[in-house]
């Protein structure tokens, strides 16, 4: 009897899915949802209804309209124009001019032989044209003796109040940002002080900038950077009419300056004891910060403590600050944190 030997087939290895290709670091995924006008839709006549009044104003001011279009993101109408320099001014609440930056900008434009970056311009309250993001370019153009300057003119006047997002020509520091926000708040309060402060959260960017801006207005040398981490945890937009909220914040700013007076006293006492660290203010403010150990959970926007209560506790902690408890190792840790 013959027995057939059947060779067992080796079972096929389990199929493995091909590994997903990883995107290289630094590569950004393009959106799958396309938006904005098409090439056929984007051109717009300068006398089209959304731009006609603006085009007439530009011609009246001695400028020239060069073309109209729909901007590629939201499809809002924009006018490309050449404007006489005298017809354009910075928004009244914009940052202070830096002569050094304006001179440097003028020198670079002169080197390249071209002025290619247009201003963004809107119609201002006084009937003239305002630029929310071109103060230094405007000053540089005047230094160079330009007759005209190119601008993207928008009929959307609310752009004048979104200066923090638009102003990219010179990096903002905390003082610049705070002063711009509070000047803008004063202007809006005069125009429509009945609207609630919280309604302007997009324009003001962060609540603490309003409080710091009021403090900087009273004292341009105020050390806002030391108090910003504290305010970020307790300061929120106030759901009250803007005129009333600014009065309330003026009280916050005054209390903050009183606390800073106590902090200066503590710093002077520590310096007489031999502590010479440049991080003394940060150390003292951190020690008297009543919410320094509060950790904000992701997505939680609630204040760690009402700002008025936090200021009361901070002032009390400053008055009873124990100088004997300060050590060199504590200051070293503060220095490490500040550098990071």
CSV table of C-alpha atoms in Angstrom, one decimal:
chain,number,residue,atom,x,y,z
A,1,UNK,CA,0.0,0.0,0.0
A,2,UNK,CA,1.4,3.2,-1.0
A,3,UNK,CA,1.0,6.2,1.2
A,4,UNK,CA,1.1,9.6,-0.3
A,5,UNK,CA,3.0,12.1,1.6
A,6,UNK,CA,1.5,15.5,1.2
A,7,UNK,CA,3.8,18.3,1.9
A,8,UNK,CA,2.2,20.9,4.1
A,9,UNK,CA,2.2,24.3,2.7
A,10,UNK,CA,3.6,26.9,4.9
A,11,UNK,CA,0.9,29.2,6.1
A,12,UNK,CA,1.2,32.6,4.5
A,13,UNK,CA,2.4,35.3,6.9
A,14,UNK,CA,-0.4,37.6,8.2
A,15,UNK,CA,-0.8,40.5,5.9
A,16,UNK,CA,0.5,43.7,7.3
A,17,UNK,CA,-0.8,47.0,6.4
A,18,UNK,CA,1.7,49.3,4.7
A,19,UNK,CA,2.9,51.8,7.2
A,20,UNK,CA,1.5,55.3,6.8
A,21,UNK,CA,3.9,57.6,5.3
A,22,UNK,CA,4.9,60.2,7.8
A,23,UNK,CA,4.9,63.8,6.9
A,24,UNK,CA,8.4,65.3,7.1
A,25,UNK,CA,9.0,67.7,10.0
A,26,UNK,CA,8.2,71.2,8.9
A,27,UNK,CA,5.7,70.3,6.2
A,28,UNK,CA,2.2,71.7,6.6
A,29,UNK,CA,-0.8,69.8,5.3
A,30,UNK,CA,-2.8,71.9,2.8
A,31,UNK,CA,-6.6,72.2,3.5
A,32,UNK,CA,-8.8,69.9,1.5
A,33,UNK,CA,-11.6,72.5,1.6
A,34,UNK,CA,-10.9,75.3,-0.9
A,35,UNK,CA,-12.2,78.7,-0.3
A,36,UNK,CA,-12.2,82.2,-1.7
A,37,UNK,CA,-13.1,83.5,-5.2
A,38,UNK,CA,-11.8,81.8,-8.4
A,39,UNK,CA,-9.6,83.6,-10.9
A,40,UNK,CA,-12.6,84.5,-13.0
A,41,UNK,CA,-14.4,86.1,-10.0
A,42,UNK,CA,-11.5,87.9,-8.3
A,43,UNK,CA,-11.2,91.0,-10.6
A,44,UNK,CA,-13.5,93.9,-9.6
A,45,UNK,CA,-14.1,97.2,-11.3
A,46,UNK,CA,-13.0,100.3,-9.3
A,47,UNK,CA,-16.5,101.7,-9.7
A,48,UNK,CA,-18.3,98.6,-8.6
A,49,UNK,CA,-20.9,99.3,-5.9
A,50,UNK,CA,-18.8,98.2,-2.9
A,51,UNK,CA,-15.8,100.4,-4.0
A,52,UNK,CA,-17.4,103.4,-5.9
A,53,UNK,CA,-17.6,105.8,-2.9
A,54,UNK,CA,-14.1,104.9,-1.8
A,55,UNK,CA,-12.7,105.4,-5.3
A,56,UNK,CA,-14.4,108.8,-5.5
A,57,UNK,CA,-12.8,109.8,-2.1
A,58,UNK,CA,-9.4,108.7,-3.3
A,59,UNK,CA,-9.7,110.8,-6.5
A,60,UNK,CA,-10.9,113.8,-4.5
A,61,UNK,CA,-7.8,113.5,-2.2
A,62,UNK,CA,-5.5,113.6,-5.2
A,63,UNK,CA,-4.9,109.9,-5.5
A,64,UNK,CA,-5.3,107.4,-8.3
A,65,UNK,CA,-7.3,104.1,-8.3
A,66,UNK,CA,-5.3,101.3,-9.9
A,67,UNK,CA,-7.7,98.4,-9.7
A,68,UNK,CA,-10.2,96.5,-7.6
A,69,UNK,CA,-10.4,92.9,-6.5
A,70,UNK,CA,-11.9,90.4,-4.0
A,71,UNK,CA,-9.3,89.4,-1.4
A,72,UNK,CA,-8.5,85.7,-1.7
A,73,UNK,CA,-9.6,84.5,1.7
A,74,UNK,CA,-13.0,86.0,2.6
A,75,UNK,CA,-13.7,87.5,-0.8
A,76,UNK,CA,-14.1,91.0,0.6
A,77,UNK,CA,-13.7,93.9,-1.9
A,78,UNK,CA,-10.3,95.8,-1.8
A,79,UNK,CA,-9.1,98.8,-3.9
A,80,UNK,CA,-5.5,99.1,-5.0
A,81,UNK,CA,-4.6,102.8,-5.1
A,82,UNK,CA,-1.8,105.3,-5.2
A,83,UNK,CA,-2.3,107.9,-2.4
A,84,UNK,CA,-0.6,111.2,-1.7
A,85,UNK,CA,1.2,110.9,1.6
A,86,UNK,CA,-0.6,113.9,3.1
A,87,UNK,CA,-3.9,112.0,2.7
A,88,UNK,CA,-2.9,109.1,5.0
A,89,UNK,CA,-2.3,109.1,8.7
A,90,UNK,CA,-1.8,106.4,11.3
A,91,UNK,CA,-4.8,105.4,13.5
A,92,UNK,CA,-4.8,107.7,16.5
A,93,UNK,CA,-4.5,104.7,18.9
A,94,UNK,CA,-1.5,103.1,17.2
A,95,UNK,CA,1.9,102.6,18.9
A,96,UNK,CA,4.3,105.5,19.2
A,97,UNK,CA,6.6,106.0,16.3
A,98,UNK,CA,10.2,104.6,16.7
A,99,UNK,CA,12.5,107.1,14.9
A,100,UNK,CA,15.3,104.5,14.9
A,101,UNK,CA,13.1,101.9,13.1
A,102,UNK,CA,11.8,104.5,10.6
A,103,UNK,CA,15.3,105.6,9.7
A,104,UNK,CA,16.5,102.0,9.4
A,105,UNK,CA,13.5,101.2,7.2
A,106,UNK,CA,14.1,104.2,5.0
A,107,UNK,CA,17.8,103.3,4.6
A,108,UNK,CA,16.9,99.7,3.5
A,109,UNK,CA,14.3,101.0,1.0
A,110,UNK,CA,16.9,103.4,-0.4
A,111,UNK,CA,19.4,100.5,-0.7
A,112,UNK,CA,17.0,98.3,-2.7
A,113,UNK,CA,15.7,101.2,-4.8
A,114,UNK,CA,12.1,100.0,-4.5
A,115,UNK,CA,9.1,100.6,-2.2
A,116,UNK,CA,7.1,97.4,-2.8
A,117,UNK,CA,5.1,96.8,0.4
A,118,UNK,CA,1.7,98.6,0.2
A,119,UNK,CA,0.0,100.0,3.3
A,120,UNK,CA,-3.4,98.7,4.5
A,121,UNK,CA,-5.7,101.7,4.6
A,122,UNK,CA,-9.3,102.3,5.7
A,123,UNK,CA,-11.5,105.3,5.9
A,124,UNK,CA,-11.1,107.0,9.3
A,125,UNK,CA,-13.6,108.8,11.5
A,126,UNK,CA,-12.4,112.2,10.5
A,127,UNK,CA,-13.0,111.6,6.8
A,128,UNK,CA,-9.4,111.0,6.0
A,129,UNK,CA,-7.6,107.7,5.4
A,130,UNK,CA,-6.1,105.8,8.3
A,131,UNK,CA,-3.5,103.1,8.2
A,132,UNK,CA,-3.6,100.6,11.0
A,133,UNK,CA,-0.3,98.9,10.1
A,134,UNK,CA,1.9,101.3,8.3
A,135,UNK,CA,3.1,104.1,10.6
A,136,UNK,CA,6.8,103.3,10.1
A,137,UNK,CA,6.5,102.8,6.3
A,138,UNK,CA,4.6,106.1,6.1
A,139,UNK,CA,7.4,107.9,8.1
A,140,UNK,CA,10.1,106.3,5.9
A,141,UNK,CA,8.2,107.4,2.7
A,142,UNK,CA,8.2,111.0,4.0
A,143,UNK,CA,11.9,110.8,4.8
A,144,UNK,CA,12.6,109.6,1.3
A,145,UNK,CA,10.5,112.3,-0.3
A,146,UNK,CA,7.9,110.1,-1.9
A,147,UNK,CA,5.0,112.0,-3.6
A,148,UNK,CA,2.7,109.0,-3.5
A,149,UNK,CA,2.4,105.7,-1.6
A,150,UNK,CA,0.7,102.5,-2.7
A,151,UNK,CA,-2.1,101.1,-0.6
A,152,UNK,CA,-4.7,98.4,-0.3
A,153,UNK,CA,-7.8,100.4,0.7
A,154,UNK,CA,-10.7,98.5,2.3
A,155,UNK,CA,-14.2,99.8,2.8
A,156,UNK,CA,-14.3,97.7,6.0
A,157,UNK,CA,-13.6,100.4,8.6
A,158,UNK,CA,-13.5,97.9,11.4
A,159,UNK,CA,-10.0,96.8,10.2
A,160,UNK,CA,-8.7,99.9,12.0
A,161,UNK,CA,-9.5,98.2,15.3
A,162,UNK,CA,-7.7,94.9,14.5
A,163,UNK,CA,-4.3,96.5,14.5
A,164,UNK,CA,-2.6,93.8,16.6
A,165,UNK,CA,-3.3,91.2,14.0
A,166,UNK,CA,-2.4,93.5,11.1
A,167,UNK,CA,0.7,95.3,12.4
A,168,UNK,CA,3.6,93.1,11.2
A,169,UNK,CA,6.2,95.7,10.2
A,170,UNK,CA,7.8,96.0,13.7
A,171,UNK,CA,7.5,93.4,16.4
A,172,UNK,CA,5.3,94.4,19.3
A,173,UNK,CA,6.6,94.2,22.9
A,174,UNK,CA,4.3,94.0,25.8
A,175,UNK,CA,4.2,97.8,26.4
A,176,UNK,CA,3.4,98.5,22.7
A,177,UNK,CA,0.6,96.0,22.6
A,178,UNK,CA,-0.9,97.2,25.9
A,179,UNK,CA,-0.8,100.8,24.9
A,180,UNK,CA,-2.4,100.1,21.5
A,181,UNK,CA,-5.2,98.1,23.0
A,182,UNK,CA,-6.0,100.6,25.7
A,183,UNK,CA,-5.9,103.6,23.3
A,184,UNK,CA,-8.2,101.6,21.0
A,185,UNK,CA,-10.5,101.0,24.0
A,186,UNK,CA,-10.7,104.7,24.8
A,187,UNK,CA,-11.6,105.5,21.2
A,188,UNK,CA,-14.3,102.8,21.0
A,189,UNK,CA,-15.6,103.9,24.4
A,190,UNK,CA,-16.1,107.5,23.1
A,191,UNK,CA,-17.8,106.1,20.0
A,192,UNK,CA,-20.0,103.6,21.6
A,193,UNK,CA,-19.4,103.1,25.3
A,194,UNK,CA,-22.6,101.2,25.8
A,195,UNK,CA,-21.3,98.1,24.0
A,196,UNK,CA,-19.8,95.6,26.4
A,197,UNK,CA,-16.1,95.1,26.7
A,198,UNK,CA,-16.4,91.4,26.1
A,199,UNK,CA,-17.8,92.1,22.6
A,200,UNK,CA,-14.4,93.4,21.6
A,201,UNK,CA,-12.4,90.4,22.7
A,202,UNK,CA,-11.1,89.8,19.1
A,203,UNK,CA,-9.9,93.4,18.8
A,204,UNK,CA,-8.3,93.6,22.3
A,205,UNK,CA,-6.7,90.1,22.1
A,206,UNK,CA,-6.3,89.6,25.8
A,207,UNK,CA,-8.0,91.1,28.9
A,208,UNK,CA,-4.8,91.8,30.8
A,209,UNK,CA,-3.5,94.1,28.0
A,210,UNK,CA,-6.2,96.6,29.0
A,211,UNK,CA,-5.2,96.7,32.6
A,212,UNK,CA,-1.5,96.8,31.7
A,213,UNK,CA,-2.2,99.6,29.2
A,214,UNK,CA,-3.9,101.8,31.8
A,215,UNK,CA,-0.9,101.2,34.1
A,216,UNK,CA,1.6,102.1,31.3
A,217,UNK,CA,-0.4,105.3,30.6
A,218,UNK,CA,0.1,106.5,34.2
A,219,UNK,CA,3.7,105.3,34.3
A,220,UNK,CA,5.6,104.5,31.0
A,221,UNK,CA,8.3,102.8,33.0
A,222,UNK,CA,5.9,100.4,34.7
A,223,UNK,CA,7.4,96.9,34.9
A,224,UNK,CA,4.4,95.2,33.2
A,225,UNK,CA,6.4,92.1,32.2
A,226,UNK,CA,6.7,91.0,35.9
A,227,UNK,CA,2.9,91.2,36.4
A,228,UNK,CA,1.7,89.8,33.1
A,229,UNK,CA,1.9,86.1,34.2
A,230,UNK,CA,-0.2,86.9,37.3
A,231,UNK,CA,-2.8,88.9,35.3
A,232,UNK,CA,-3.1,86.2,32.7
A,233,UNK,CA,-4.5,83.9,35.4
A,234,UNK,CA,-7.0,86.3,36.9
A,235,UNK,CA,-7.9,89.0,34.4
A,236,UNK,CA,-10.8,88.3,32.0
A,237,UNK,CA,-13.0,90.4,29.8
A,238,UNK,CA,-15.7,92.3,31.7
A,239,UNK,CA,-19.3,91.8,30.7
A,240,UNK,CA,-20.1,95.5,31.3
A,241,UNK,CA,-20.4,98.5,29.0
A,242,UNK,CA,-16.9,99.6,27.8
A,243,UNK,CA,-17.0,103.0,29.5
A,244,UNK,CA,-17.8,101.4,32.9
A,245,UNK,CA,-15.3,98.5,32.4
A,246,UNK,CA,-12.5,101.0,31.7
A,247,UNK,CA,-13.3,102.9,34.9
A,248,UNK,CA,-13.1,99.6,36.8
A,249,UNK,CA,-9.9,98.6,35.2
A,250,UNK,CA,-8.4,102.0,36.0
A,251,UNK,CA,-8.9,101.0,39.7
A,252,UNK,CA,-7.1,97.7,39.0
A,253,UNK,CA,-4.2,99.6,37.4
A,254,UNK,CA,-3.9,101.9,40.3
A,255,UNK,CA,-3.8,99.0,42.8
A,256,UNK,CA,-1.2,97.3,40.7
A,257,UNK,CA,1.0,100.4,40.8
A,258,UNK,CA,0.6,100.5,44.6
A,259,UNK,CA,1.7,96.9,44.8
A,260,UNK,CA,4.7,97.8,42.6
A,261,UNK,CA,5.6,100.5,45.0
A,262,UNK,CA,5.8,97.9,47.8
A,263,UNK,CA,7.8,95.6,45.5
A,264,UNK,CA,10.3,98.3,44.9
A,265,UNK,CA,10.6,98.8,48.7
A,266,UNK,CA,11.3,95.0,49.1
A,267,UNK,CA,13.8,95.0,46.2
A,268,UNK,CA,15.7,97.9,47.8
A,269,UNK,CA,15.8,96.1,51.2
A,270,UNK,CA,17.1,92.9,49.5
A,271,UNK,CA,19.8,94.9,47.7
A,272,UNK,CA,21.1,96.3,51.0
A,273,UNK,CA,21.4,92.7,52.1
A,274,UNK,CA,23.7,91.9,49.2
A,275,UNK,CA,21.2,90.5,46.7
A,276,UNK,CA,22.1,91.9,43.3
A,277,UNK,CA,20.3,89.6,40.9
A,278,UNK,CA,18.6,91.2,37.8
A,279,UNK,CA,15.7,88.9,38.6
A,280,UNK,CA,14.8,90.4,42.0
A,281,UNK,CA,11.5,91.9,40.8
A,282,UNK,CA,10.4,88.7,39.1
A,283,UNK,CA,11.3,86.8,42.3
A,284,UNK,CA,9.4,89.1,44.6
A,285,UNK,CA,6.3,89.3,42.4
A,286,UNK,CA,6.3,85.5,42.1
A,287,UNK,CA,6.5,85.2,45.9
A,288,UNK,CA,3.5,87.5,46.5
A,289,UNK,CA,1.4,86.1,43.6
A,290,UNK,CA,-1.6,84.5,45.2
A,291,UNK,CA,-2.2,82.2,42.1
A,292,UNK,CA,1.3,81.2,41.4
A,293,UNK,CA,0.6,77.5,42.1
A,294,UNK,CA,-2.6,77.4,40.1
A,295,UNK,CA,-2.3,75.3,37.0
A,296,UNK,CA,-4.8,76.0,34.2
A,297,UNK,CA,-6.3,72.9,32.6
A,298,UNK,CA,-6.4,72.7,28.8
A,299,UNK,CA,-9.4,74.4,27.5
A,300,UNK,CA,-10.3,76.0,30.8
A,301,UNK,CA,-10.7,79.8,30.4
A,302,UNK,CA,-12.1,80.5,33.9
A,303,UNK,CA,-10.1,82.9,36.0
A,304,UNK,CA,-8.2,81.3,38.9
A,305,UNK,CA,-9.6,84.0,41.2
A,306,UNK,CA,-11.5,87.3,40.7
A,307,UNK,CA,-9.0,90.0,39.8
A,308,UNK,CA,-10.1,92.3,42.7
A,309,UNK,CA,-9.6,89.6,45.2
A,310,UNK,CA,-6.3,88.6,43.8
A,311,UNK,CA,-5.0,92.2,44.0
A,312,UNK,CA,-6.1,92.4,47.6
A,313,UNK,CA,-4.2,89.2,48.5
A,314,UNK,CA,-1.2,90.3,46.5
A,315,UNK,CA,-1.0,93.7,48.3
A,316,UNK,CA,-1.3,91.9,51.7
A,317,UNK,CA,1.5,89.5,50.8
A,318,UNK,CA,3.7,92.4,49.8
A,319,UNK,CA,3.2,94.2,53.2
A,320,UNK,CA,4.1,91.1,55.2
A,321,UNK,CA,7.0,89.9,52.9
A,322,UNK,CA,9.6,88.1,55.0
A,323,UNK,CA,13.1,89.3,54.0
A,324,UNK,CA,14.7,86.6,56.1
A,325,UNK,CA,13.2,83.9,53.9
A,326,UNK,CA,15.1,84.9,50.8
A,327,UNK,CA,18.0,82.7,49.7
A,328,UNK,CA,20.5,82.8,46.8
A,329,UNK,CA,19.3,79.4,45.6
A,330,UNK,CA,15.7,80.7,45.3
A,331,UNK,CA,17.0,83.5,43.0
A,332,UNK,CA,19.0,81.0,41.0
A,333,UNK,CA,15.8,79.1,40.2
A,334,UNK,CA,14.0,82.3,39.2
A,335,UNK,CA,16.9,83.1,36.9
A,336,UNK,CA,16.6,79.7,35.2
A,337,UNK,CA,12.9,80.1,34.7
A,338,UNK,CA,13.2,83.6,33.3
A,339,UNK,CA,15.9,82.4,30.8
A,340,UNK,CA,13.7,79.5,29.7
